[in-house]
């Protein structure tokens, strides 16, 4: 193997003429068109302890052309390994492999290397040729519903039988094992082994075309592979304009594996696979856990999804000192909380933006709403719009909450003195008879004084109101608290009223007790009379007897 080293063209010619007087078989440099072939080739090299770089059958005419397999002209793609894509000088491909330890383990990995070098370099080479393959697998193989992996049954190979895409294996299998000349008891179920022999007593026995292949199987009959069917229940399709119609008396339609249906998404919805289109496609594409039943792609009938508005644009809209709090879909009435913020940006959702505690918008409200709608002239692009009176753009920030001075003005029926004290801090204290006409900052305390003969509900002559946090003042968004003073009653009058009420209460109790005693006394007298009559009646009966 590889004892001779030649330039690329000489090596390919040596392969071509190797059996020219013995066989008509085509012999070429090795072709490694996929990873499986490369792995098998590496195994062959390693078994023979061969680690030199060898020529393989790919080259190019110049640096501007792609590499091709010279034996059939197909493009040489080495996507199974990392290589320079031909950027290095040289128009002929060499192949080699190395073994490297896997860090932290006692195992090794194989690294395959492809490189392009000048074609006049001297390198080893290996030739290959086709041989008759094994065919006609026994044991119930069905070429329409089954496939073989690897797909070629070459001599000295073991292959596995699988159900073809779009089919599923029947769960009911036979455990009976047959015997015969084509049975190899060492094989597992669903497997074949290809071997063969040469007839050395025939002319030119080394001719590859005279090799006779033979195929063996495990003796177990292959299970049946049945075609996948996908039931479609149109009533489960949401946001679709053209739901398929089902026959009378049925609730579903049946589709074969690979079949697809085209659906028109409703307004505000686009294709799951292509958000730039309102036409969606569902394909019967997957096998389910239930025998013979397939699954649709996209799964769960999600062919059409809501148009999405840009998340970054919403982040820009949110003012300073404000945050997102909730979203509600105006079409379905579905509500989304903060743990579902990813759902906020969908078509039809009304999103609430709220100032932080202690802050207000410039119109003295705490909350604004924007909705995700379709952009004008588009069925696939979303944009944000103001909702329920909200005007965009929003202010850049929420302002710290203040209290309106108008709600702290003394009215004539409040029975308060016309002067008051405003305390904005321990050192900022003002005696006023008139408000300055600007809102008061949070934390401001205003002290009012009751007129003579009046007191507050706290039974003193003063009343303080505080510009407090909004959440603590349910009566007003501005934080105003007002308590109207009441005229004080005299203590003597209150005492007299309380004494009369206590006397009436005790009198009622006494009358109730007397009435109860009288009723009980009458009942006792009645019982005594009744007992006397019974005794008298009993005595008369004794005399008669």
Short mmCIF file of C-alpha atoms in Angstrom, two decimals:
data_model
loop_
_atom_site.label_atom_id
_atom_site.label_comp_id
_atom_site.label_asym_id
_atom_site.label_seq_id
_atom_site.Cartn_x
_atom_site.Cartn_y
_atom_site.Cartn_z
CA UNK A 1 0.00 0.00 0.00
CA UNK A 2 1.48 3.29 -1.11
CA UNK A 3 4.99 1.91 -1.60
CA UNK A 4 5.47 3.90 -4.81
CA UNK A 5 5.49 7.72 -4.91
CA UNK A 6 4.59 9.57 -8.10
CA UNK A 7 3.33 12.98 -9.27
CA UNK A 8 -0.46 13.26 -9.49
CA UNK A 9 -0.80 12.61 -13.24
CA UNK A 10 1.58 9.64 -13.14
CA UNK A 11 -0.27 8.17 -10.17
CA UNK A 12 -3.66 8.42 -11.89
CA UNK A 13 -2.19 6.83 -15.05
CA UNK A 14 -0.65 4.01 -13.02
CA UNK A 15 -4.08 3.21 -11.57
CA UNK A 16 -5.72 3.33 -15.00
CA UNK A 17 -3.31 0.80 -16.55
CA UNK A 18 -2.95 -1.50 -13.54
CA UNK A 19 -5.32 -4.22 -14.88
CA UNK A 20 -5.57 -3.16 -18.50
CA UNK A 21 -4.73 -6.65 -19.86
CA UNK A 22 -6.86 -8.48 -17.28
CA UNK A 23 -10.13 -6.60 -16.74
CA UNK A 24 -12.28 -3.92 -18.27
CA UNK A 25 -13.02 -2.46 -14.85
CA UNK A 26 -12.27 1.27 -14.39
CA UNK A 27 -9.49 1.91 -11.85
CA UNK A 28 -8.84 5.40 -10.44
CA UNK A 29 -7.33 7.24 -7.52
CA UNK A 30 -9.46 7.05 -4.38
CA UNK A 31 -12.64 9.15 -4.32
CA UNK A 32 -13.79 10.33 -0.86
CA UNK A 33 -17.03 12.16 -1.57
CA UNK A 34 -18.51 12.08 1.94
CA UNK A 35 -17.59 11.59 5.58
CA UNK A 36 -18.62 7.94 5.65
CA UNK A 37 -16.27 7.09 2.78
CA UNK A 38 -13.48 9.08 4.47
CA UNK A 39 -14.01 7.23 7.76
CA UNK A 40 -13.91 3.83 6.04
CA UNK A 41 -10.74 4.85 4.20
CA UNK A 42 -9.07 6.02 7.43
CA UNK A 43 -9.94 2.67 9.01
CA UNK A 44 -8.26 0.88 6.10
CA UNK A 45 -5.14 3.03 6.42
CA UNK A 46 -4.91 2.64 10.20
CA UNK A 47 -5.32 -1.14 10.00
CA UNK A 48 -2.26 -1.17 7.76
CA UNK A 49 -0.35 1.38 9.90
CA UNK A 50 -0.14 3.78 6.96
CA UNK A 51 -0.02 7.50 7.85
CA UNK A 52 1.55 9.18 4.81
CA UNK A 53 -0.22 11.84 2.77
CA UNK A 54 -1.63 10.32 -0.43
CA UNK A 55 -3.05 11.65 -3.65
CA UNK A 56 -6.82 11.29 -4.04
CA UNK A 57 -8.70 11.74 -7.30
CA UNK A 58 -9.55 15.47 -7.12
CA UNK A 59 -7.81 18.32 -8.96
CA UNK A 60 -8.48 21.58 -10.78
CA UNK A 61 -7.25 23.14 -14.01
CA UNK A 62 -6.18 26.43 -12.39
CA UNK A 63 -6.64 28.48 -9.22
CA UNK A 64 -9.83 30.14 -10.55
CA UNK A 65 -11.64 26.84 -11.11
CA UNK A 66 -13.29 24.52 -8.56
CA UNK A 67 -11.87 21.14 -7.64
CA UNK A 68 -13.52 18.20 -9.40
CA UNK A 69 -13.31 14.41 -9.27
CA UNK A 70 -11.47 13.64 -12.47
CA UNK A 71 -13.13 10.22 -12.95
CA UNK A 72 -16.68 11.65 -13.36
CA UNK A 73 -16.34 15.46 -13.46
CA UNK A 74 -18.46 16.09 -10.32
CA UNK A 75 -17.55 18.91 -7.94
CA UNK A 76 -15.32 17.84 -5.07
CA UNK A 77 -16.82 19.12 -1.79
CA UNK A 78 -14.89 18.41 1.39
CA UNK A 79 -17.49 19.71 3.84
CA UNK A 80 -16.71 16.86 6.24
CA UNK A 81 -13.36 18.42 7.18
CA UNK A 82 -11.85 21.84 7.79
CA UNK A 83 -9.62 22.91 4.94
CA UNK A 84 -8.39 26.03 3.15
CA UNK A 85 -10.96 25.82 0.31
CA UNK A 86 -8.09 25.82 -2.16
CA UNK A 87 -6.54 29.13 -1.10
CA UNK A 88 -3.12 27.49 -0.86
CA UNK A 89 -1.01 27.13 -4.02
CA UNK A 90 -1.41 23.85 -5.86
CA UNK A 91 -4.08 22.21 -7.99
CA UNK A 92 -4.09 18.59 -6.72
CA UNK A 93 -5.62 17.25 -3.50
CA UNK A 94 -3.82 15.21 -0.88
CA UNK A 95 -5.39 13.39 2.07
CA UNK A 96 -3.92 12.45 5.45
CA UNK A 97 -5.01 11.79 9.00
CA UNK A 98 -3.62 12.14 12.50
CA UNK A 99 -4.67 10.90 15.92
CA UNK A 100 -4.90 13.25 18.88
CA UNK A 101 -5.65 12.55 22.56
CA UNK A 102 -8.93 13.87 23.97
CA UNK A 103 -8.09 16.11 26.92
CA UNK A 104 -9.04 14.65 30.29
CA UNK A 105 -9.73 11.16 28.93
CA UNK A 106 -7.81 8.11 27.79
CA UNK A 107 -9.44 8.27 24.35
CA UNK A 108 -8.15 9.46 21.01
CA UNK A 109 -9.79 11.28 18.13
CA UNK A 110 -9.01 11.12 14.42
CA UNK A 111 -8.43 14.37 12.52
CA UNK A 112 -8.79 14.15 8.74
CA UNK A 113 -6.79 16.67 6.68
CA UNK A 114 -7.38 17.85 3.10
CA UNK A 115 -4.79 20.07 1.41
CA UNK A 116 -4.00 21.19 -2.11
CA UNK A 117 -0.40 21.01 -3.27
CA UNK A 118 1.49 21.36 -6.56
CA UNK A 119 0.66 18.38 -8.75
CA UNK A 120 4.34 17.58 -9.46
CA UNK A 121 5.02 16.63 -5.84
CA UNK A 122 5.97 13.00 -5.25
CA UNK A 123 3.35 11.31 -3.09
CA UNK A 124 1.98 7.89 -2.34
CA UNK A 125 -1.32 6.85 -3.88
CA UNK A 126 -3.97 4.14 -3.61
CA UNK A 127 -6.16 2.94 -6.44
CA UNK A 128 -9.75 1.79 -6.23
CA UNK A 129 -12.20 0.09 -8.54
CA UNK A 130 -15.79 -0.98 -8.47
CA UNK A 131 -16.82 -4.54 -7.67
CA UNK A 132 -20.16 -6.30 -8.00
CA UNK A 133 -22.42 -5.32 -5.08
CA UNK A 134 -24.87 -7.39 -3.07
CA UNK A 135 -28.47 -7.01 -4.22
CA UNK A 136 -31.95 -8.41 -3.61
CA UNK A 137 -31.98 -8.44 0.20
CA UNK A 138 -34.10 -11.29 1.64
CA UNK A 139 -36.33 -11.30 4.73
CA UNK A 140 -39.17 -9.11 3.43
CA UNK A 141 -37.26 -6.01 2.32
CA UNK A 142 -39.58 -3.47 0.63
CA UNK A 143 -37.66 -0.94 -1.44
CA UNK A 144 -40.57 1.54 -1.47
CA UNK A 145 -40.95 1.76 2.32
CA UNK A 146 -37.46 0.79 3.54
CA UNK A 147 -33.91 2.09 3.11
CA UNK A 148 -30.45 0.67 3.80
CA UNK A 149 -27.76 2.47 5.80
CA UNK A 150 -25.12 2.75 4.35
CA UNK A 151 -26.96 2.79 1.05
CA UNK A 152 -24.46 0.54 -0.79
CA UNK A 153 -24.10 -3.13 0.13
CA UNK A 154 -20.42 -3.54 -0.73
CA UNK A 155 -18.41 -6.69 0.01
CA UNK A 156 -17.19 -6.98 3.62
CA UNK A 157 -19.83 -4.49 4.84
CA UNK A 158 -22.72 -4.81 7.31
CA UNK A 159 -25.74 -2.60 6.68
CA UNK A 160 -28.89 -1.78 8.65
CA UNK A 161 -32.48 -1.63 7.41
CA UNK A 162 -34.60 1.39 8.41
CA UNK A 163 -38.06 2.62 7.55
CA UNK A 164 -37.92 5.21 4.79
CA UNK A 165 -38.86 8.84 5.52
CA UNK A 166 -42.63 9.10 5.67
CA UNK A 167 -43.09 5.59 7.01
CA UNK A 168 -43.19 4.07 10.50
CA UNK A 169 -42.29 0.62 11.74
CA UNK A 170 -45.22 -1.59 12.68
CA UNK A 171 -45.09 -2.18 16.45
CA UNK A 172 -46.17 -5.79 15.91
CA UNK A 173 -43.13 -7.90 14.96
CA UNK A 174 -42.42 -11.61 14.61
CA UNK A 175 -39.96 -13.33 16.94
CA UNK A 176 -39.65 -16.39 14.72
CA UNK A 177 -36.14 -16.89 13.36
CA UNK A 178 -35.74 -18.74 10.09
CA UNK A 179 -32.80 -20.85 8.97
CA UNK A 180 -31.20 -21.38 5.60
CA UNK A 181 -28.08 -20.96 3.49
CA UNK A 182 -28.44 -17.15 3.52
CA UNK A 183 -28.87 -16.83 7.32
CA UNK A 184 -26.03 -15.67 9.56
CA UNK A 185 -26.94 -16.22 13.21
CA UNK A 186 -24.29 -13.70 14.32
CA UNK A 187 -26.27 -10.84 12.78
CA UNK A 188 -28.75 -8.75 14.77
CA UNK A 189 -32.28 -8.06 13.61
CA UNK A 190 -32.74 -5.75 10.61
CA UNK A 191 -29.15 -6.19 9.41
CA UNK A 192 -27.39 -7.68 6.37
CA UNK A 193 -23.80 -8.74 5.70
CA UNK A 194 -22.31 -8.68 2.20
CA UNK A 195 -19.50 -11.13 1.44
CA UNK A 196 -18.42 -12.99 -1.70
CA UNK A 197 -15.78 -15.16 -3.35
CA UNK A 198 -13.46 -15.41 -6.33
CA UNK A 199 -13.29 -18.37 -8.69
CA UNK A 200 -9.56 -19.05 -8.79
CA UNK A 201 -9.92 -21.85 -11.34
CA UNK A 202 -11.37 -19.48 -13.97
CA UNK A 203 -9.34 -17.38 -16.43
CA UNK A 204 -8.04 -14.14 -14.88
CA UNK A 205 -9.44 -14.80 -11.39
CA UNK A 206 -8.04 -11.43 -10.24
CA UNK A 207 -10.55 -9.66 -12.48
CA UNK A 208 -12.81 -7.69 -10.07
CA UNK A 209 -15.77 -8.18 -12.36
CA UNK A 210 -15.61 -11.92 -11.75
CA UNK A 211 -16.11 -11.50 -8.00
CA UNK A 212 -19.39 -13.14 -6.93
CA UNK A 213 -21.10 -11.33 -3.99
CA UNK A 214 -23.33 -13.10 -1.48
CA UNK A 215 -25.75 -11.48 0.98
CA UNK A 216 -26.69 -12.87 4.41
CA UNK A 217 -29.39 -11.74 6.84
CA UNK A 218 -30.26 -12.44 10.48
CA UNK A 219 -33.10 -14.88 9.82
CA UNK A 220 -35.68 -12.53 11.34
CA UNK A 221 -38.37 -11.21 9.01
CA UNK A 222 -38.26 -7.45 8.66
CA UNK A 223 -41.13 -5.53 10.31
CA UNK A 224 -43.63 -3.78 8.08
CA UNK A 225 -43.13 -0.06 7.43
CA UNK A 226 -46.41 1.80 6.87
CA UNK A 227 -46.93 5.23 5.34
CA UNK A 228 -47.46 8.13 7.74
CA UNK A 229 -50.83 9.91 7.60
CA UNK A 230 -51.54 13.33 9.11
CA UNK A 231 -55.10 14.10 10.26
CA UNK A 232 -56.07 17.76 10.00
CA UNK A 233 -58.77 19.24 12.25
CA UNK A 234 -59.66 22.60 10.66
CA UNK A 235 -61.50 23.88 13.74
CA UNK A 236 -58.13 23.96 15.54
CA UNK A 237 -56.66 26.39 13.02
CA UNK A 238 -56.53 29.91 14.45
CA UNK A 239 -56.11 33.19 12.60
CA UNK A 240 -56.77 31.55 9.20
CA UNK A 241 -59.09 32.96 6.52
CA UNK A 242 -59.42 29.85 4.31
CA UNK A 243 -59.89 26.89 6.63
CA UNK A 244 -60.23 23.63 4.65
CA UNK A 245 -63.75 22.22 4.50
CA UNK A 246 -64.37 18.73 5.88
CA UNK A 247 -66.84 16.23 4.42
CA UNK A 248 -70.29 15.98 5.98
CA UNK A 249 -70.22 13.71 9.01
CA UNK A 250 -66.47 14.07 9.55
CA UNK A 251 -64.36 16.39 11.67
CA UNK A 252 -61.00 15.94 9.93
CA UNK A 253 -59.12 15.55 6.66
CA UNK A 254 -56.33 13.03 6.02
CA UNK A 255 -53.07 13.95 4.27
CA UNK A 256 -50.13 11.77 3.21
CA UNK A 257 -46.57 12.30 4.39
CA UNK A 258 -44.98 15.15 2.45
CA UNK A 259 -48.28 16.76 1.45
CA UNK A 260 -48.77 20.41 2.30
CA UNK A 261 -51.59 22.92 2.46
CA UNK A 262 -51.42 26.66 1.83
CA UNK A 263 -53.31 28.93 4.22
CA UNK A 264 -54.18 32.64 4.14
CA UNK A 265 -53.39 34.31 7.45
CA UNK A 266 -55.92 36.71 8.98
CA UNK A 267 -55.22 40.43 9.20
CA UNK A 268 -52.38 41.10 11.61
CA UNK A 269 -50.89 37.63 11.22
CA UNK A 270 -48.05 36.27 9.08
CA UNK A 271 -46.48 32.94 8.19
CA UNK A 272 -44.54 31.20 10.97
CA UNK A 273 -41.82 30.23 8.47
CA UNK A 274 -41.74 33.58 6.65
CA UNK A 275 -42.80 36.68 8.61
CA UNK A 276 -42.73 38.70 5.39
CA UNK A 277 -45.66 36.75 3.92
CA UNK A 278 -49.31 36.32 4.84
CA UNK A 279 -49.42 32.95 3.06
CA UNK A 280 -48.51 30.08 5.37
CA UNK A 281 -47.74 26.44 4.59
CA UNK A 282 -48.29 23.38 6.77
CA UNK A 283 -46.52 20.14 5.83
CA UNK A 284 -47.20 16.58 6.96
CA UNK A 285 -43.59 16.10 7.97
CA UNK A 286 -43.00 14.28 11.24
CA UNK A 287 -43.73 10.95 12.82
CA UNK A 288 -45.60 10.93 16.12
CA UNK A 289 -45.49 8.46 18.98
CA UNK A 290 -48.74 6.97 17.68
CA UNK A 291 -48.24 4.34 14.99
CA UNK A 292 -49.02 5.49 11.46
CA UNK A 293 -49.94 9.04 12.55
CA UNK A 294 -47.82 12.01 11.54
CA UNK A 295 -47.36 15.52 12.85
CA UNK A 296 -47.74 18.80 11.05
CA UNK A 297 -44.96 21.32 10.61
CA UNK A 298 -45.30 23.88 12.15
CA UNK A 299 -46.46 21.91 15.16
CA UNK A 300 -49.62 22.69 17.15
CA UNK A 301 -51.23 24.26 14.07
CA UNK A 302 -49.21 27.45 14.56
CA UNK A 303 -49.04 28.22 10.83
CA UNK A 304 -49.84 31.91 11.33
CA UNK A 305 -48.39 34.05 14.11
CA UNK A 306 -49.08 37.64 15.13
CA UNK A 307 -47.14 40.45 13.50
CA UNK A 308 -44.48 41.72 15.90
CA UNK A 309 -43.69 45.34 16.63
CA UNK A 310 -40.06 46.29 17.19
CA UNK A 311 -38.96 45.74 20.80
CA UNK A 312 -36.20 48.34 20.62
CA UNK A 313 -38.65 51.01 19.46
CA UNK A 314 -40.81 50.37 22.53
CA UNK A 315 -37.78 50.62 24.81
CA UNK A 316 -37.11 54.05 23.31
CA UNK A 317 -40.72 55.12 23.90
CA UNK A 318 -40.65 54.34 27.64
CA UNK A 319 -39.91 57.57 29.58
CA UNK A 320 -37.39 57.84 32.35
CA UNK A 321 -38.91 56.94 35.75
CA UNK A 322 -41.50 54.71 34.04
CA UNK A 323 -41.82 51.02 33.16
CA UNK A 324 -43.95 48.45 31.35
CA UNK A 325 -46.56 46.89 33.62
CA UNK A 326 -48.99 44.80 31.57
CA UNK A 327 -50.48 44.15 28.14
CA UNK A 328 -53.96 43.19 26.98
CA UNK A 329 -54.98 41.97 23.55
CA UNK A 330 -57.88 44.13 22.39
CA UNK A 331 -59.13 41.32 20.09
CA UNK A 332 -58.96 38.24 22.33
CA UNK A 333 -58.98 40.05 25.73
CA UNK A 334 -56.02 37.91 26.77
CA UNK A 335 -53.93 39.56 29.49
CA UNK A 336 -50.14 39.28 29.78
CA UNK A 337 -48.18 39.92 32.97
CA UNK A 338 -44.58 40.99 33.44
CA UNK A 339 -43.44 37.35 33.31
CA UNK A 340 -44.81 37.26 29.74
CA UNK A 341 -43.15 40.45 28.51
CA UNK A 342 -42.03 38.69 25.32
CA UNK A 343 -45.72 38.59 24.32
CA UNK A 344 -46.21 42.34 24.74
CA UNK A 345 -45.01 43.24 21.25
CA UNK A 346 -47.62 41.31 19.23
CA UNK A 347 -50.31 42.75 16.97
CA UNK A 348 -53.47 43.86 18.79
CA UNK A 349 -51.82 44.18 22.18
CA UNK A 350 -52.46 47.31 24.25
CA UNK A 351 -49.38 47.93 26.39
CA UNK A 352 -49.55 49.90 29.64
CA UNK A 353 -46.64 52.16 30.59
CA UNK A 354 -46.78 53.42 34.17
CA UNK A 355 -44.76 56.04 36.02
CA UNK A 356 -42.82 54.81 39.03
CA UNK A 357 -44.38 55.46 42.46
CA UNK A 358 -44.18 59.15 43.28
CA UNK A 359 -43.98 60.28 39.64
CA UNK A 360 -46.49 61.64 37.12
CA UNK A 361 -46.76 62.36 33.42
CA UNK A 362 -46.91 66.05 32.55
CA UNK A 363 -50.73 65.83 32.36
CA UNK A 364 -50.74 64.55 35.96
CA UNK A 365 -51.72 60.99 35.02
CA UNK A 366 -49.75 57.94 36.04
CA UNK A 367 -50.34 55.62 33.08
CA UNK A 368 -50.29 55.72 29.26
CA UNK A 369 -51.21 53.06 26.72
CA UNK A 370 -49.78 52.23 23.30
CA UNK A 371 -50.91 49.51 20.92
CA UNK A 372 -49.14 47.39 18.31
CA UNK A 373 -50.90 47.89 14.96
CA UNK A 374 -50.15 47.34 11.27
CA UNK A 375 -48.14 50.04 9.57
CA UNK A 376 -50.10 51.95 6.89
CA UNK A 377 -50.05 50.09 3.58
CA UNK A 378 -48.51 46.92 5.05
CA UNK A 379 -49.89 43.55 6.15
CA UNK A 380 -46.63 42.28 7.64
CA UNK A 381 -45.00 45.22 9.46
CA UNK A 382 -46.10 46.49 12.87
CA UNK A 383 -45.84 49.93 14.44
CA UNK A 384 -46.75 51.49 17.78
CA UNK A 385 -49.64 53.94 18.11
CA UNK A 386 -51.15 55.85 21.00
CA UNK A 387 -54.22 54.20 22.51
CA UNK A 388 -57.15 55.54 24.55
CA UNK A 389 -56.12 59.18 24.25
CA UNK A 390 -52.38 58.64 24.48
CA UNK A 391 -50.40 60.84 22.09
CA UNK A 392 -47.00 59.71 20.81
CA UNK A 393 -44.23 60.45 21.37
CA UNK A 394 -44.50 60.26 25.14
CA UNK A 395 -42.62 62.74 27.34
CA UNK A 396 -38.99 61.81 27.87
CA UNK A 397 -39.51 61.34 31.60
CA UNK A 398 -42.10 61.18 34.37
CA UNK A 399 -41.86 64.15 36.74
CA UNK A 400 -41.83 63.88 40.51
CA UNK A 401 -45.40 64.07 41.81
CA UNK A 402 -46.67 67.39 43.24
CA UNK A 403 -49.94 68.54 44.82
CA UNK A 404 -52.13 71.17 43.19
CA UNK A 405 -52.51 74.28 45.31
CA UNK A 406 -56.11 74.70 44.05
CA UNK A 407 -57.21 71.74 46.13
CA UNK A 408 -55.78 73.28 49.27
CA UNK A 409 -57.64 76.62 49.03
CA UNK A 410 -59.76 77.43 52.12
CA UNK A 411 -63.49 77.66 51.38
CA UNK A 412 -65.91 79.79 53.37
CA UNK A 413 -67.82 76.79 54.74
CA UNK A 414 -64.67 75.14 56.13
CA UNK A 415 -64.89 77.24 59.35
CA UNK A 416 -61.14 77.87 59.25
CA UNK A 417 -59.04 80.93 59.86
CA UNK A 418 -57.88 82.73 56.68
CA UNK A 419 -54.20 82.16 57.49
CA UNK A 420 -52.14 78.94 57.41
CA UNK A 421 -48.58 77.66 57.67
CA UNK A 422 -46.72 75.90 54.83
CA UNK A 423 -43.79 73.67 55.87
CA UNK A 424 -41.70 72.37 52.96
CA UNK A 425 -38.89 71.32 55.30
CA UNK A 426 -37.71 71.91 58.85
CA UNK A 427 -36.20 75.23 57.83
CA UNK A 428 -38.57 76.25 55.03
CA UNK A 429 -41.63 77.44 57.00
CA UNK A 430 -43.98 80.17 55.73
CA UNK A 431 -46.95 81.94 57.30
CA UNK A 432 -49.38 82.70 54.49
CA UNK A 433 -52.85 84.01 53.79
CA UNK A 434 -52.71 83.10 50.10
CA UNK A 435 -51.17 80.28 48.06
CA UNK A 436 -48.29 81.18 45.75
CA UNK A 437 -50.03 79.65 42.70
CA UNK A 438 -47.60 76.78 42.03
CA UNK A 439 -47.88 73.07 42.91
CA UNK A 440 -46.47 71.93 46.21
CA UNK A 441 -43.67 69.34 46.20
CA UNK A 442 -44.18 65.96 47.77
CA UNK A 443 -43.68 66.06 51.55
CA UNK A 444 -45.11 69.56 51.99
CA UNK A 445 -47.29 69.98 55.11
CA UNK A 446 -49.97 72.70 55.33
CA UNK A 447 -51.36 73.54 58.78
CA UNK A 448 -54.81 75.12 59.07
CA UNK A 449 -56.47 76.59 62.18
CA UNK A 450 -60.12 76.18 63.17
CA UNK A 451 -62.20 79.22 64.07
CA UNK A 452 -63.25 79.77 67.67
CA UNK A 453 -65.89 77.25 68.71
CA UNK A 454 -64.78 74.63 66.15
CA UNK A 455 -62.34 71.75 66.24
CA UNK A 456 -61.06 69.10 63.84
CA UNK A 457 -62.05 65.43 63.96
CA UNK A 458 -58.91 64.93 66.02
CA UNK A 459 -60.51 67.20 68.66
CA UNK A 460 -57.98 69.95 68.43
CA UNK A 461 -57.90 73.39 66.88
CA UNK A 462 -55.41 72.54 64.12
CA UNK A 463 -55.53 70.39 60.96
CA UNK A 464 -52.49 69.25 58.96
CA UNK A 465 -52.67 67.99 55.38
CA UNK A 466 -49.66 66.42 53.65
CA UNK A 467 -48.68 66.09 50.00
CA UNK A 468 -48.03 62.37 50.21
CA UNK A 469 -47.31 59.42 47.91
CA UNK A 470 -50.09 58.87 45.43
CA UNK A 471 -50.74 55.28 46.46
CA UNK A 472 -51.56 56.41 50.00
CA UNK A 473 -54.12 59.02 48.93
CA UNK A 474 -57.09 57.27 47.32
CA UNK A 475 -59.26 60.40 47.22
CA UNK A 476 -57.10 62.38 44.81
CA UNK A 477 -54.34 61.81 42.28
CA UNK A 478 -52.61 64.91 43.58
CA UNK A 479 -52.24 63.60 47.09
CA UNK A 480 -54.60 66.15 48.72
CA UNK A 481 -56.22 65.24 52.04
CA UNK A 482 -59.08 67.33 53.41
CA UNK A 483 -61.17 66.90 56.55
CA UNK A 484 -64.01 69.36 57.23
CA UNK A 485 -64.07 70.56 60.87
CA UNK A 486 -67.26 70.25 62.95
CA UNK A 487 -68.64 72.55 65.69
CA UNK A 488 -67.68 71.30 69.16
CA UNK A 489 -70.57 70.21 71.47
CA UNK A 490 -70.52 71.22 75.19
CA UNK A 491 -69.26 68.57 77.59
CA UNK A 492 -72.22 69.09 80.00
CA UNK A 493 -74.74 68.49 77.25
CA UNK A 494 -72.97 65.32 76.21
CA UNK A 495 -72.90 64.07 79.84
CA UNK A 496 -76.66 64.63 80.28
CA UNK A 497 -77.45 62.75 77.12
CA UNK A 498 -75.29 59.82 78.21
CA UNK A 499 -76.97 59.71 81.71
CA UNK A 500 -80.48 59.64 80.19
CA UNK A 501 -79.51 56.86 77.80
CA UNK A 502 -78.10 54.73 80.64
CA UNK A 503 -81.25 55.30 82.79
CA UNK A 504 -83.55 54.28 79.92
CA UNK A 505 -81.47 51.16 79.30
CA UNK A 506 -81.62 50.03 82.95
CA UNK A 507 -85.37 50.75 83.12
CA UNK A 508 -86.01 48.56 80.09
CA UNK A 509 -84.09 45.72 81.71
CA UNK A 510 -86.14 46.04 84.94
CA UNK A 511 -89.47 46.06 83.08
CA UNK A 512 -88.41 43.00 81.14
CA UNK A 513 -87.52 41.13 84.34
CA UNK A 514 -90.85 42.05 86.02
CA UNK A 515 -92.82 40.88 83.02
CA UNK A 516 -90.94 37.58 83.06
CA UNK A 517 -91.59 37.04 86.80
CA UNK A 518 -95.34 37.74 86.40
CA UNK A 519 -95.61 35.30 83.52
CA UNK A 520 -93.80 32.58 85.48
CA UNK A 521 -96.02 33.10 88.58
CA UNK A 522 -99.19 32.70 86.51
CA UNK A 523 -97.84 29.47 85.04
CA UNK A 524 -97.11 28.08 88.53
CA UNK A 525 -100.68 28.84 89.72
CA UNK A 526 -102.09 27.17 86.64
CA UNK A 527 -99.99 24.06 87.21
CA UNK A 528 -101.14 23.82 90.89
CA UNK A 529 -104.83 23.98 89.89
CA UNK A 530 -104.30 21.34 87.25
CA UNK A 531 -102.60 19.02 89.72
CA UNK A 532 -105.50 19.39 92.23
CA UNK A 533 -108.04 18.40 89.59
CA UNK A 534 -106.05 15.29 88.72
CA UNK A 535 -105.87 14.22 92.39
CA UNK A 536 -109.60 14.78 92.87
CA UNK A 537 -110.42 12.81 89.74
CA UNK A 538 -108.26 9.92 90.91
CA UNK A 539 -110.05 9.80 94.32
CA UNK A 540 -113.50 9.61 92.74
CA UNK A 541 -112.46 6.64 90.59
CA UNK A 542 -111.26 4.79 93.67
CA UNK A 543 -114.63 5.15 95.40
CA UNK A 544 -116.53 3.91 92.41
CA UNK A 545 -114.29 0.84 92.19
#
